[in-house]
Amino acid sequence: MSRILQYAALLAYLVFLGFPLVWLLSTALKTPQEMAALDPSWIPREPTTANFAAAFGEQDLIGAGLRSLVVALASALLTVAVALPAAYALARYRGVLKRITLGWVLVSQVFPFISIIIPLFLVMRELGLVNTLAGLVLVHVTFTLPFALWMLQGYVRSVPRELEEAAAVDGAGRMRAIVKVVAPLLAPGVVATLLFSFISSWNEFLFALVVLKDPDVMTLPLTLVRFTGPEGVARLGPLAAASLMATIPSLVFFAIIQRRLRSGLMAGAVKG
Protein backbone atom coordinates (compact mmCIF):
# COMPACT_ATOMS: atom_id res chain seq x y z
CA MET A 1 0.00 0.00 0.00
CA SER A 2 2.84 2.41 0.78
CA ARG A 3 4.40 1.73 -2.62
CA ILE A 4 1.05 2.42 -4.31
CA LEU A 5 0.71 5.71 -2.44
CA GLN A 6 4.24 6.70 -3.43
CA TYR A 7 3.53 6.06 -7.11
CA ALA A 8 0.23 7.90 -6.84
CA ALA A 9 1.93 10.92 -5.30
CA LEU A 10 4.63 10.80 -8.00
CA LEU A 11 2.00 10.60 -10.73
CA ALA A 12 0.11 13.55 -9.26
CA TYR A 13 3.33 15.56 -9.12
CA LEU A 14 4.12 14.74 -12.76
CA VAL A 15 0.63 15.82 -13.80
CA PHE A 16 1.09 19.05 -11.87
CA LEU A 17 4.41 19.74 -13.63
CA GLY A 18 3.23 18.68 -17.08
CA PHE A 19 -0.09 20.53 -17.10
CA PRO A 20 1.33 23.92 -18.27
CA LEU A 21 3.21 22.30 -21.15
CA VAL A 22 0.19 20.27 -22.24
CA TRP A 23 -2.05 23.32 -22.09
CA LEU A 24 0.48 25.40 -24.03
CA LEU A 25 0.65 22.75 -26.75
CA SER A 26 -3.13 22.51 -26.89
CA THR A 27 -3.53 26.29 -27.15
CA ALA A 28 -0.79 26.61 -29.75
CA LEU A 29 -2.59 24.13 -32.03
CA LYS A 30 -6.04 25.75 -31.77
CA THR A 31 -7.67 28.22 -34.10
CA PRO A 32 -8.77 31.66 -32.79
CA GLN A 33 -12.40 30.57 -32.99
CA GLU A 34 -11.75 27.48 -30.89
CA MET A 35 -9.80 29.47 -28.28
CA ALA A 36 -12.75 31.85 -27.97
CA ALA A 37 -15.23 29.02 -27.42
CA LEU A 38 -17.06 28.85 -24.09
CA ASP A 39 -16.38 25.12 -23.75
CA PRO A 40 -12.58 24.74 -24.08
CA SER A 41 -11.28 21.30 -24.93
CA TRP A 42 -7.98 19.59 -24.26
CA ILE A 43 -7.60 18.21 -27.78
CA PRO A 44 -7.94 20.76 -30.61
CA ARG A 45 -10.86 19.94 -32.91
CA GLU A 46 -9.07 21.37 -35.95
CA PRO A 47 -5.31 21.36 -35.21
CA THR A 48 -3.36 24.05 -37.01
CA THR A 49 0.24 25.20 -37.17
CA ALA A 50 -0.72 28.74 -38.15
CA ASN A 51 0.15 30.02 -34.67
CA PHE A 52 3.74 28.74 -35.00
CA ALA A 53 4.05 30.34 -38.44
CA ALA A 54 2.68 33.62 -37.08
CA ALA A 55 5.00 33.54 -34.06
CA PHE A 56 8.15 33.02 -36.14
CA GLY A 57 6.97 35.40 -38.85
CA GLU A 58 6.13 38.33 -36.61
CA GLN A 59 9.05 38.19 -34.17
CA ASP A 60 12.69 37.20 -34.40
CA LEU A 61 12.34 34.24 -32.04
CA ILE A 62 15.45 32.47 -33.31
CA GLY A 63 17.65 35.53 -32.84
CA ALA A 64 16.16 36.26 -29.43
CA GLY A 65 16.64 32.62 -28.43
CA LEU A 66 20.29 32.69 -29.46
CA ARG A 67 20.85 35.87 -27.48
CA SER A 68 19.15 34.34 -24.43
CA LEU A 69 21.30 31.23 -24.83
CA VAL A 70 24.50 33.29 -24.96
CA VAL A 71 23.48 35.33 -21.91
CA ALA A 72 22.38 32.26 -19.92
CA LEU A 73 25.51 30.22 -20.69
CA ALA A 74 27.85 33.15 -19.99
CA SER A 75 26.04 33.97 -16.75
CA ALA A 76 26.10 30.36 -15.55
CA LEU A 77 29.79 29.83 -16.35
CA LEU A 78 30.89 33.14 -14.83
CA THR A 79 28.78 32.57 -11.72
CA VAL A 80 30.35 29.17 -11.08
CA ALA A 81 33.86 30.45 -11.89
CA VAL A 82 33.52 33.19 -9.28
CA ALA A 83 31.51 31.25 -6.69
CA LEU A 84 33.62 28.07 -6.60
CA PRO A 85 36.88 29.47 -5.15
CA ALA A 86 34.92 31.80 -2.88
CA ALA A 87 32.84 28.87 -1.61
CA TYR A 88 35.99 26.87 -0.89
CA ALA A 89 37.43 29.75 1.12
CA LEU A 90 34.21 30.17 3.11
CA ALA A 91 33.95 26.46 3.83
CA ARG A 92 37.56 25.83 4.80
CA TYR A 93 38.62 28.97 6.66
CA ARG A 94 37.22 30.28 9.93
CA GLY A 95 37.10 33.82 11.21
CA VAL A 96 35.08 36.99 11.49
CA LEU A 97 35.29 37.69 7.76
CA LYS A 98 33.60 34.36 7.02
CA ARG A 99 30.67 35.13 9.32
CA ILE A 100 30.30 38.63 7.88
CA THR A 101 30.33 37.28 4.33
CA LEU A 102 27.76 34.57 5.02
CA GLY A 103 25.58 37.07 6.83
CA TRP A 104 25.74 39.44 3.89
CA VAL A 105 24.86 36.62 1.50
CA LEU A 106 21.71 35.93 3.50
CA VAL A 107 20.79 39.59 3.94
CA SER A 108 21.24 40.30 0.23
CA GLN A 109 18.44 37.85 -0.55
CA VAL A 110 15.99 39.78 1.61
CA PHE A 111 15.96 43.00 -0.43
CA PRO A 112 13.24 43.07 -3.10
CA PHE A 113 14.74 43.44 -6.56
CA ILE A 114 12.26 46.16 -7.53
CA SER A 115 13.77 48.48 -4.89
CA ILE A 116 17.16 48.57 -6.65
CA ILE A 117 15.99 48.95 -10.24
CA ILE A 118 16.62 52.72 -10.46
CA PRO A 119 20.10 52.61 -8.82
CA LEU A 120 20.95 49.64 -11.02
CA PHE A 121 19.99 51.49 -14.18
CA LEU A 122 21.99 54.55 -13.16
CA VAL A 123 25.09 52.45 -12.48
CA MET A 124 24.75 50.58 -15.76
CA ARG A 125 24.32 53.87 -17.63
CA GLU A 126 27.48 55.33 -16.07
CA LEU A 127 29.41 52.20 -17.08
CA GLY A 128 28.07 52.34 -20.62
CA LEU A 129 26.49 48.89 -20.33
CA VAL A 130 22.87 49.83 -20.98
CA ASN A 131 21.41 48.07 -24.01
CA THR A 132 24.24 45.51 -24.16
CA LEU A 133 24.25 41.78 -23.55
CA ALA A 134 27.47 42.13 -21.55
CA GLY A 135 25.68 44.42 -19.13
CA LEU A 136 22.83 41.94 -18.74
CA VAL A 137 25.31 39.11 -18.09
CA LEU A 138 26.98 41.22 -15.41
CA VAL A 139 23.63 41.89 -13.73
CA HIS A 140 22.63 38.23 -13.83
CA VAL A 141 25.95 37.13 -12.35
CA THR A 142 25.69 39.72 -9.60
CA PHE A 143 22.25 38.64 -8.46
CA THR A 144 22.74 34.89 -8.96
CA LEU A 145 26.12 34.79 -7.20
CA PRO A 146 24.93 34.93 -3.54
CA PHE A 147 22.67 31.87 -3.82
CA ALA A 148 25.24 30.01 -5.94
CA LEU A 149 27.90 30.77 -3.33
CA TRP A 150 25.63 29.44 -0.59
CA MET A 151 24.95 26.25 -2.55
CA LEU A 152 28.58 25.54 -3.36
CA GLN A 153 29.94 26.19 0.11
CA GLY A 154 27.53 23.55 1.41
CA TYR A 155 28.95 21.05 -1.07
CA VAL A 156 32.53 21.98 -0.12
CA ARG A 157 31.76 21.51 3.58
CA SER A 158 30.46 18.01 2.83
CA VAL A 159 33.90 16.97 1.51
CA PRO A 160 35.94 15.64 4.47
CA ARG A 161 39.06 17.59 5.33
CA GLU A 162 40.81 14.26 5.88
CA LEU A 163 40.96 13.73 2.12
CA GLU A 164 43.02 16.90 1.66
CA GLU A 165 45.19 16.01 4.64
CA ALA A 166 45.84 12.56 3.16
CA ALA A 167 46.81 14.15 -0.14
CA ALA A 168 49.16 16.53 1.70
CA VAL A 169 50.80 13.55 3.45
CA ASP A 170 51.37 12.02 0.01
CA GLY A 171 53.24 15.16 -1.05
CA ALA A 172 50.48 17.07 -2.85
CA GLY A 173 50.31 20.82 -2.39
CA ARG A 174 47.07 22.64 -1.61
CA MET A 175 46.26 23.47 -5.22
CA ARG A 176 47.01 19.93 -6.37
CA ALA A 177 44.84 18.52 -3.60
CA ILE A 178 42.00 20.84 -4.58
CA VAL A 179 42.23 19.97 -8.27
CA LYS A 180 42.81 16.22 -7.93
CA VAL A 181 40.81 15.40 -4.80
CA VAL A 182 38.22 18.05 -3.99
CA ALA A 183 37.16 19.15 -7.47
CA PRO A 184 35.94 15.71 -8.68
CA LEU A 185 33.79 15.35 -5.56
CA LEU A 186 32.28 18.79 -6.18
CA ALA A 187 31.05 17.86 -9.66
CA PRO A 188 27.41 17.31 -8.53
CA GLY A 189 27.38 20.68 -6.77
CA VAL A 190 28.93 22.47 -9.74
CA VAL A 191 26.39 20.88 -12.10
CA ALA A 192 23.48 21.82 -9.82
CA THR A 193 24.75 25.40 -9.58
CA LEU A 194 25.18 25.59 -13.35
CA LEU A 195 21.62 24.39 -13.80
CA PHE A 196 20.25 26.91 -11.32
CA SER A 197 22.21 29.80 -12.84
CA PHE A 198 21.27 28.87 -16.41
CA ILE A 199 17.54 28.58 -15.75
CA SER A 200 17.51 31.75 -13.65
CA SER A 201 19.16 33.72 -16.43
CA TRP A 202 17.09 32.10 -19.20
CA ASN A 203 13.78 32.99 -17.52
CA GLU A 204 14.79 36.39 -16.11
CA PHE A 205 12.60 39.28 -17.28
CA LEU A 206 12.77 42.28 -14.95
CA PHE A 207 16.48 43.12 -15.26
CA ALA A 208 16.40 42.46 -19.00
CA LEU A 209 13.51 44.92 -19.29
CA VAL A 210 15.58 47.58 -17.50
CA VAL A 211 18.91 47.01 -19.26
CA LEU A 212 17.84 46.23 -22.84
CA LYS A 213 15.93 48.76 -24.94
CA ASP A 214 16.80 47.99 -28.55
CA PRO A 215 14.68 45.18 -30.12
CA ASP A 216 17.83 43.91 -31.85
CA VAL A 217 19.39 42.92 -28.51
CA MET A 218 16.29 41.80 -26.62
CA THR A 219 16.25 38.35 -25.08
CA LEU A 220 13.47 35.79 -25.43
CA PRO A 221 11.33 36.83 -22.42
CA LEU A 222 11.19 40.39 -23.72
CA THR A 223 10.31 39.17 -27.20
CA LEU A 224 7.39 37.14 -25.86
CA VAL A 225 5.88 40.29 -24.37
CA ARG A 226 5.61 41.76 -27.87
CA PHE A 227 2.75 39.37 -28.58
CA THR A 228 0.66 41.53 -26.25
CA GLY A 229 -1.02 44.45 -27.98
CA PRO A 230 -0.98 48.09 -26.82
CA GLU A 231 -4.39 47.57 -25.24
CA GLY A 232 -3.01 44.75 -23.11
CA VAL A 233 -4.82 42.04 -25.07
CA ALA A 234 -2.60 39.02 -25.65
CA ARG A 235 -2.70 37.05 -28.88
CA LEU A 236 -2.96 33.69 -27.18
CA GLY A 237 -2.24 31.50 -30.19
CA PRO A 238 1.13 32.96 -31.27
CA LEU A 239 2.05 33.63 -27.64
CA ALA A 240 1.42 29.99 -26.67
CA ALA A 241 3.39 28.75 -29.68
CA ALA A 242 6.33 31.06 -28.92
CA SER A 243 6.26 30.20 -25.21
CA LEU A 244 6.25 26.49 -26.01
CA MET A 245 9.29 26.89 -28.25
CA ALA A 246 10.99 28.98 -25.56
CA THR A 247 10.78 26.11 -23.06
CA ILE A 248 12.57 23.60 -25.30
CA PRO A 249 16.19 24.83 -24.78
CA SER A 250 15.87 24.85 -20.99
CA LEU A 251 14.31 21.36 -21.05
CA VAL A 252 17.12 20.05 -23.26
CA PHE A 253 19.76 21.65 -21.05
CA PHE A 254 18.12 20.17 -17.97
CA ALA A 255 18.01 16.70 -19.57
CA ILE A 256 21.74 16.86 -20.37
CA ILE A 257 22.70 18.25 -16.97
CA GLN A 258 20.51 15.71 -15.18
CA ARG A 259 22.50 12.82 -16.62
CA ARG A 260 25.76 14.50 -15.65
CA LEU A 261 24.40 15.18 -12.16
CA ARG A 262 23.41 11.56 -11.65
CA SER A 263 26.77 10.26 -12.88
CA GLY A 264 28.61 12.78 -10.71
CA LEU A 265 26.71 11.71 -7.61
CA MET A 266 27.50 8.05 -8.27
CA ALA A 267 31.16 8.79 -9.01
CA GLY A 268 31.52 10.72 -5.78
CA ALA A 269 30.02 7.86 -3.80
CA VAL A 270 32.40 5.18 -5.11
CA LYS A 271 35.88 4.83 -3.64
CA GLY A 272 38.99 4.24 -5.59
mmCIF file of C-alpha atoms in Angstrom, residues 11-250:
data_model
loop_
_atom_site.group_PDB
_atom_site.id
_atom_site.type_symbol
_atom_site.label_atom_id
_atom_site.label_comp_id
_atom_site.label_asym_id
_atom_site.label_seq_id
_atom_site.Cartn_x
_atom_site.Cartn_y
_atom_site.Cartn_z
ATOM 1 C CA LEU A 11 1.995 10.601 -10.734
ATOM 2 C CA ALA A 12 0.105 13.553 -9.259
ATOM 3 C CA TYR A 13 3.333 15.562 -9.121
ATOM 4 C CA LEU A 14 4.124 14.739 -12.762
ATOM 5 C CA VAL A 15 0.626 15.815 -13.798
ATOM 6 C CA PHE A 16 1.086 19.052 -11.870
ATOM 7 C CA LEU A 17 4.408 19.738 -13.628
ATOM 8 C CA GLY A 18 3.231 18.679 -17.078
ATOM 9 C CA PHE A 19 -0.094 20.535 -17.105
ATOM 10 C CA PRO A 20 1.331 23.918 -18.266
ATOM 11 C CA LEU A 21 3.209 22.304 -21.152
ATOM 12 C CA VAL A 22 0.193 20.267 -22.243
ATOM 13 C CA TRP A 23 -2.052 23.320 -22.089
ATOM 14 C CA LEU A 24 0.484 25.403 -24.026
ATOM 15 C CA LEU A 25 0.649 22.752 -26.746
ATOM 16 C CA SER A 26 -3.134 22.512 -26.890
ATOM 17 C CA THR A 27 -3.531 26.292 -27.146
ATOM 18 C CA ALA A 28 -0.789 26.611 -29.749
ATOM 19 C CA LEU A 29 -2.590 24.130 -32.032
ATOM 20 C CA LYS A 30 -6.037 25.749 -31.768
ATOM 21 C CA THR A 31 -7.670 28.224 -34.105
ATOM 22 C CA PRO A 32 -8.768 31.659 -32.789
ATOM 23 C CA GLN A 33 -12.402 30.573 -32.989
ATOM 24 C CA GLU A 34 -11.753 27.484 -30.890
ATOM 25 C CA MET A 35 -9.803 29.468 -28.280
ATOM 26 C CA ALA A 36 -12.752 31.850 -27.966
ATOM 27 C CA ALA A 37 -15.228 29.015 -27.421
ATOM 28 C CA LEU A 38 -17.059 28.853 -24.090
ATOM 29 C CA ASP A 39 -16.377 25.118 -23.751
ATOM 30 C CA PRO A 40 -12.578 24.741 -24.079
ATOM 31 C CA SER A 41 -11.282 21.298 -24.926
ATOM 32 C CA TRP A 42 -7.978 19.586 -24.258
ATOM 33 C CA ILE A 43 -7.603 18.215 -27.778
ATOM 34 C CA PRO A 44 -7.944 20.759 -30.613
ATOM 35 C CA ARG A 45 -10.859 19.939 -32.906
ATOM 36 C CA GLU A 46 -9.070 21.368 -35.947
ATOM 37 C CA PRO A 47 -5.312 21.359 -35.210
ATOM 38 C CA THR A 48 -3.360 24.049 -37.009
ATOM 39 C CA THR A 49 0.239 25.202 -37.173
ATOM 40 C CA ALA A 50 -0.716 28.744 -38.146
ATOM 41 C CA ASN A 51 0.151 30.015 -34.674
ATOM 42 C CA PHE A 52 3.739 28.739 -34.999
ATOM 43 C CA ALA A 53 4.048 30.342 -38.437
ATOM 44 C CA ALA A 54 2.681 33.624 -37.082
ATOM 45 C CA ALA A 55 5.003 33.541 -34.064
ATOM 46 C CA PHE A 56 8.153 33.022 -36.141
ATOM 47 C CA GLY A 57 6.974 35.402 -38.848
ATOM 48 C CA GLU A 58 6.130 38.331 -36.606
ATOM 49 C CA GLN A 59 9.047 38.187 -34.168
ATOM 50 C CA ASP A 60 12.693 37.196 -34.400
ATOM 51 C CA LEU A 61 12.337 34.244 -32.041
ATOM 52 C CA ILE A 62 15.451 32.471 -33.308
ATOM 53 C CA GLY A 63 17.649 35.531 -32.837
ATOM 54 C CA ALA A 64 16.158 36.259 -29.428
ATOM 55 C CA GLY A 65 16.635 32.620 -28.434
ATOM 56 C CA LEU A 66 20.286 32.688 -29.462
ATOM 57 C CA ARG A 67 20.846 35.873 -27.477
ATOM 58 C CA SER A 68 19.148 34.341 -24.433
ATOM 59 C CA LEU A 69 21.305 31.233 -24.832
ATOM 60 C CA VAL A 70 24.500 33.292 -24.963
ATOM 61 C CA VAL A 71 23.480 35.326 -21.910
ATOM 62 C CA ALA A 72 22.381 32.259 -19.917
ATOM 63 C CA LEU A 73 25.511 30.223 -20.690
ATOM 64 C CA ALA A 74 27.847 33.146 -19.994
ATOM 65 C CA SER A 75 26.042 33.973 -16.753
ATOM 66 C CA ALA A 76 26.100 30.357 -15.555
ATOM 67 C CA LEU A 77 29.789 29.833 -16.347
ATOM 68 C CA LEU A 78 30.888 33.143 -14.827
ATOM 69 C CA THR A 79 28.782 32.565 -11.722
ATOM 70 C CA VAL A 80 30.353 29.167 -11.084
ATOM 71 C CA ALA A 81 33.856 30.448 -11.889
ATOM 72 C CA VAL A 82 33.518 33.186 -9.277
ATOM 73 C CA ALA A 83 31.507 31.247 -6.689
ATOM 74 C CA LEU A 84 33.622 28.071 -6.597
ATOM 75 C CA PRO A 85 36.882 29.474 -5.155
ATOM 76 C CA ALA A 86 34.921 31.797 -2.876
ATOM 77 C CA ALA A 87 32.840 28.866 -1.615
ATOM 78 C CA TYR A 88 35.993 26.866 -0.893
ATOM 79 C CA ALA A 89 37.433 29.747 1.116
ATOM 80 C CA LEU A 90 34.214 30.171 3.106
ATOM 81 C CA ALA A 91 33.946 26.462 3.832
ATOM 82 C CA ARG A 92 37.564 25.834 4.804
ATOM 83 C CA TYR A 93 38.618 28.968 6.658
ATOM 84 C CA ARG A 94 37.222 30.279 9.930
ATOM 85 C CA GLY A 95 37.101 33.817 11.211
ATOM 86 C CA VAL A 96 35.082 36.993 11.490
ATOM 87 C CA LEU A 97 35.290 37.688 7.757
ATOM 88 C CA LYS A 98 33.596 34.364 7.024
ATOM 89 C CA ARG A 99 30.670 35.127 9.324
ATOM 90 C CA ILE A 100 30.296 38.628 7.883
ATOM 91 C CA THR A 101 30.332 37.280 4.333
ATOM 92 C CA LEU A 102 27.762 34.567 5.016
ATOM 93 C CA GLY A 103 25.581 37.067 6.829
ATOM 94 C CA TRP A 104 25.740 39.445 3.892
ATOM 95 C CA VAL A 105 24.859 36.623 1.499
ATOM 96 C CA LEU A 106 21.706 35.925 3.501
ATOM 97 C CA VAL A 107 20.791 39.592 3.942
ATOM 98 C CA SER A 108 21.236 40.297 0.231
ATOM 99 C CA GLN A 109 18.442 37.847 -0.552
ATOM 100 C CA VAL A 110 15.992 39.781 1.614
ATOM 101 C CA PHE A 111 15.962 43.000 -0.429
ATOM 102 C CA PRO A 112 13.239 43.075 -3.100
ATOM 103 C CA PHE A 113 14.741 43.443 -6.558
ATOM 104 C CA ILE A 114 12.264 46.157 -7.527
ATOM 105 C CA SER A 115 13.768 48.478 -4.889
ATOM 106 C CA ILE A 116 17.156 48.574 -6.646
ATOM 107 C CA ILE A 117 15.986 48.954 -10.235
ATOM 108 C CA ILE A 118 16.620 52.718 -10.458
ATOM 109 C CA PRO A 119 20.104 52.614 -8.818
ATOM 110 C CA LEU A 120 20.955 49.637 -11.023
ATOM 111 C CA PHE A 121 19.986 51.495 -14.178
ATOM 112 C CA LEU A 122 21.995 54.548 -13.157
ATOM 113 C CA VAL A 123 25.092 52.451 -12.476
ATOM 114 C CA MET A 124 24.749 50.579 -15.756
ATOM 115 C CA ARG A 125 24.320 53.871 -17.633
ATOM 116 C CA GLU A 126 27.482 55.331 -16.073
ATOM 117 C CA LEU A 127 29.406 52.196 -17.077
ATOM 118 C CA GLY A 128 28.073 52.341 -20.624
ATOM 119 C CA LEU A 129 26.495 48.894 -20.330
ATOM 120 C CA VAL A 130 22.875 49.831 -20.976
ATOM 121 C CA ASN A 131 21.408 48.069 -24.015
ATOM 122 C CA THR A 132 24.237 45.510 -24.162
ATOM 123 C CA LEU A 133 24.249 41.776 -23.550
ATOM 124 C CA ALA A 134 27.470 42.127 -21.551
ATOM 125 C CA GLY A 135 25.683 44.420 -19.127
ATOM 126 C CA LEU A 136 22.833 41.938 -18.744
ATOM 127 C CA VAL A 137 25.310 39.109 -18.093
ATOM 128 C CA LEU A 138 26.983 41.218 -15.408
ATOM 129 C CA VAL A 139 23.631 41.892 -13.731
ATOM 130 C CA HIS A 140 22.629 38.228 -13.834
ATOM 131 C CA VAL A 141 25.951 37.129 -12.349
ATOM 132 C CA THR A 142 25.689 39.724 -9.597
ATOM 133 C CA PHE A 143 22.248 38.642 -8.460
ATOM 134 C CA THR A 144 22.744 34.894 -8.960
ATOM 135 C CA LEU A 145 26.116 34.788 -7.198
ATOM 136 C CA PRO A 146 24.932 34.928 -3.537
ATOM 137 C CA PHE A 147 22.675 31.871 -3.820
ATOM 138 C CA ALA A 148 25.239 30.014 -5.941
ATOM 139 C CA LEU A 149 27.897 30.769 -3.326
ATOM 140 C CA TRP A 150 25.634 29.438 -0.587
ATOM 141 C CA MET A 151 24.947 26.255 -2.554
ATOM 142 C CA LEU A 152 28.576 25.541 -3.355
ATOM 143 C CA GLN A 153 29.943 26.191 0.114
ATOM 144 C CA GLY A 154 27.525 23.549 1.412
ATOM 145 C CA TYR A 155 28.955 21.046 -1.069
ATOM 146 C CA VAL A 156 32.531 21.984 -0.124
ATOM 147 C CA ARG A 157 31.764 21.512 3.581
ATOM 148 C CA SER A 158 30.458 18.010 2.834
ATOM 149 C CA VAL A 159 33.897 16.975 1.511
ATOM 150 C CA PRO A 160 35.938 15.642 4.472
ATOM 151 C CA ARG A 161 39.061 17.586 5.329
ATOM 152 C CA GLU A 162 40.813 14.263 5.877
ATOM 153 C CA LEU A 163 40.963 13.732 2.119
ATOM 154 C CA GLU A 164 43.016 16.904 1.658
ATOM 155 C CA GLU A 165 45.189 16.013 4.641
ATOM 156 C CA ALA A 166 45.844 12.560 3.164
ATOM 157 C CA ALA A 167 46.812 14.151 -0.144
ATOM 158 C CA ALA A 168 49.156 16.527 1.703
ATOM 159 C CA VAL A 169 50.799 13.548 3.446
ATOM 160 C CA ASP A 170 51.374 12.016 0.007
ATOM 161 C CA GLY A 171 53.237 15.162 -1.047
ATOM 162 C CA ALA A 172 50.483 17.071 -2.852
ATOM 163 C CA GLY A 173 50.306 20.822 -2.388
ATOM 164 C CA ARG A 174 47.067 22.639 -1.612
ATOM 165 C CA MET A 175 46.255 23.473 -5.222
ATOM 166 C CA ARG A 176 47.014 19.927 -6.374
ATOM 167 C CA ALA A 177 44.839 18.520 -3.601
ATOM 168 C CA ILE A 178 42.002 20.836 -4.582
ATOM 169 C CA VAL A 179 42.230 19.967 -8.273
ATOM 170 C CA LYS A 180 42.810 16.223 -7.926
ATOM 171 C CA VAL A 181 40.808 15.403 -4.801
ATOM 172 C CA VAL A 182 38.224 18.046 -3.987
ATOM 173 C CA ALA A 183 37.159 19.152 -7.474
ATOM 174 C CA PRO A 184 35.937 15.711 -8.679
ATOM 175 C CA LEU A 185 33.788 15.347 -5.561
ATOM 176 C CA LEU A 186 32.283 18.789 -6.179
ATOM 177 C CA ALA A 187 31.051 17.857 -9.658
ATOM 178 C CA PRO A 188 27.414 17.311 -8.527
ATOM 179 C CA GLY A 189 27.379 20.682 -6.768
ATOM 180 C CA VAL A 190 28.928 22.465 -9.744
ATOM 181 C CA VAL A 191 26.390 20.884 -12.099
ATOM 182 C CA ALA A 192 23.476 21.819 -9.823
ATOM 183 C CA THR A 193 24.752 25.397 -9.581
ATOM 184 C CA LEU A 194 25.183 25.594 -13.350
ATOM 185 C CA LEU A 195 21.620 24.392 -13.801
ATOM 186 C CA PHE A 196 20.248 26.914 -11.316
ATOM 187 C CA SER A 197 22.207 29.798 -12.845
ATOM 188 C CA PHE A 198 21.270 28.874 -16.410
ATOM 189 C CA ILE A 199 17.538 28.577 -15.748
ATOM 190 C CA SER A 200 17.506 31.754 -13.649
ATOM 191 C CA SER A 201 19.163 33.719 -16.433
ATOM 192 C CA TRP A 202 17.089 32.103 -19.200
ATOM 193 C CA ASN A 203 13.780 32.987 -17.523
ATOM 194 C CA GLU A 204 14.786 36.391 -16.110
ATOM 195 C CA PHE A 205 12.595 39.276 -17.278
ATOM 196 C CA LEU A 206 12.774 42.284 -14.950
ATOM 197 C CA PHE A 207 16.477 43.116 -15.258
ATOM 198 C CA ALA A 208 16.403 42.465 -19.005
ATOM 199 C CA LEU A 209 13.511 44.919 -19.286
ATOM 200 C CA VAL A 210 15.577 47.577 -17.500
ATOM 201 C CA VAL A 211 18.907 47.011 -19.260
ATOM 202 C CA LEU A 212 17.837 46.226 -22.836
ATOM 203 C CA LYS A 213 15.932 48.761 -24.940
ATOM 204 C CA ASP A 214 16.797 47.989 -28.555
ATOM 205 C CA PRO A 215 14.680 45.183 -30.118
ATOM 206 C CA ASP A 216 17.826 43.908 -31.852
ATOM 207 C CA VAL A 217 19.389 42.917 -28.511
ATOM 208 C CA MET A 218 16.285 41.799 -26.623
ATOM 209 C CA THR A 219 16.253 38.350 -25.084
ATOM 210 C CA LEU A 220 13.474 35.792 -25.433
ATOM 211 C CA PRO A 221 11.329 36.826 -22.415
ATOM 212 C CA LEU A 222 11.187 40.392 -23.724
ATOM 213 C CA THR A 223 10.305 39.173 -27.201
ATOM 214 C CA LEU A 224 7.393 37.136 -25.862
ATOM 215 C CA VAL A 225 5.883 40.294 -24.367
ATOM 216 C CA ARG A 226 5.613 41.759 -27.868
ATOM 217 C CA PHE A 227 2.747 39.368 -28.578
ATOM 218 C CA THR A 228 0.660 41.531 -26.247
ATOM 219 C CA GLY A 229 -1.016 44.451 -27.984
ATOM 220 C CA PRO A 230 -0.978 48.090 -26.819
ATOM 221 C CA GLU A 231 -4.392 47.565 -25.240
ATOM 222 C CA GLY A 232 -3.010 44.748 -23.112
ATOM 223 C CA VAL A 233 -4.819 42.040 -25.067
ATOM 224 C CA ALA A 234 -2.598 39.017 -25.647
ATOM 225 C CA ARG A 235 -2.699 37.048 -28.876
ATOM 226 C CA LEU A 236 -2.964 33.688 -27.183
ATOM 227 C CA GLY A 237 -2.236 31.497 -30.189
ATOM 228 C CA PRO A 238 1.132 32.956 -31.272
ATOM 229 C CA LEU A 239 2.050 33.634 -27.636
ATOM 230 C CA ALA A 240 1.422 29.993 -26.668
ATOM 231 C CA ALA A 241 3.386 28.747 -29.676
ATOM 232 C CA ALA A 242 6.330 31.056 -28.922
ATOM 233 C CA SER A 243 6.258 30.203 -25.210
ATOM 234 C CA LEU A 244 6.246 26.493 -26.009
ATOM 235 C CA MET A 245 9.285 26.887 -28.247
ATOM 236 C CA ALA A 246 10.990 28.976 -25.560
ATOM 237 C CA THR A 247 10.779 26.113 -23.061
ATOM 238 C CA ILE A 248 12.572 23.605 -25.295
ATOM 239 C CA PRO A 249 16.189 24.832 -24.781
ATOM 240 C CA SER A 250 15.872 24.845 -20.995
#
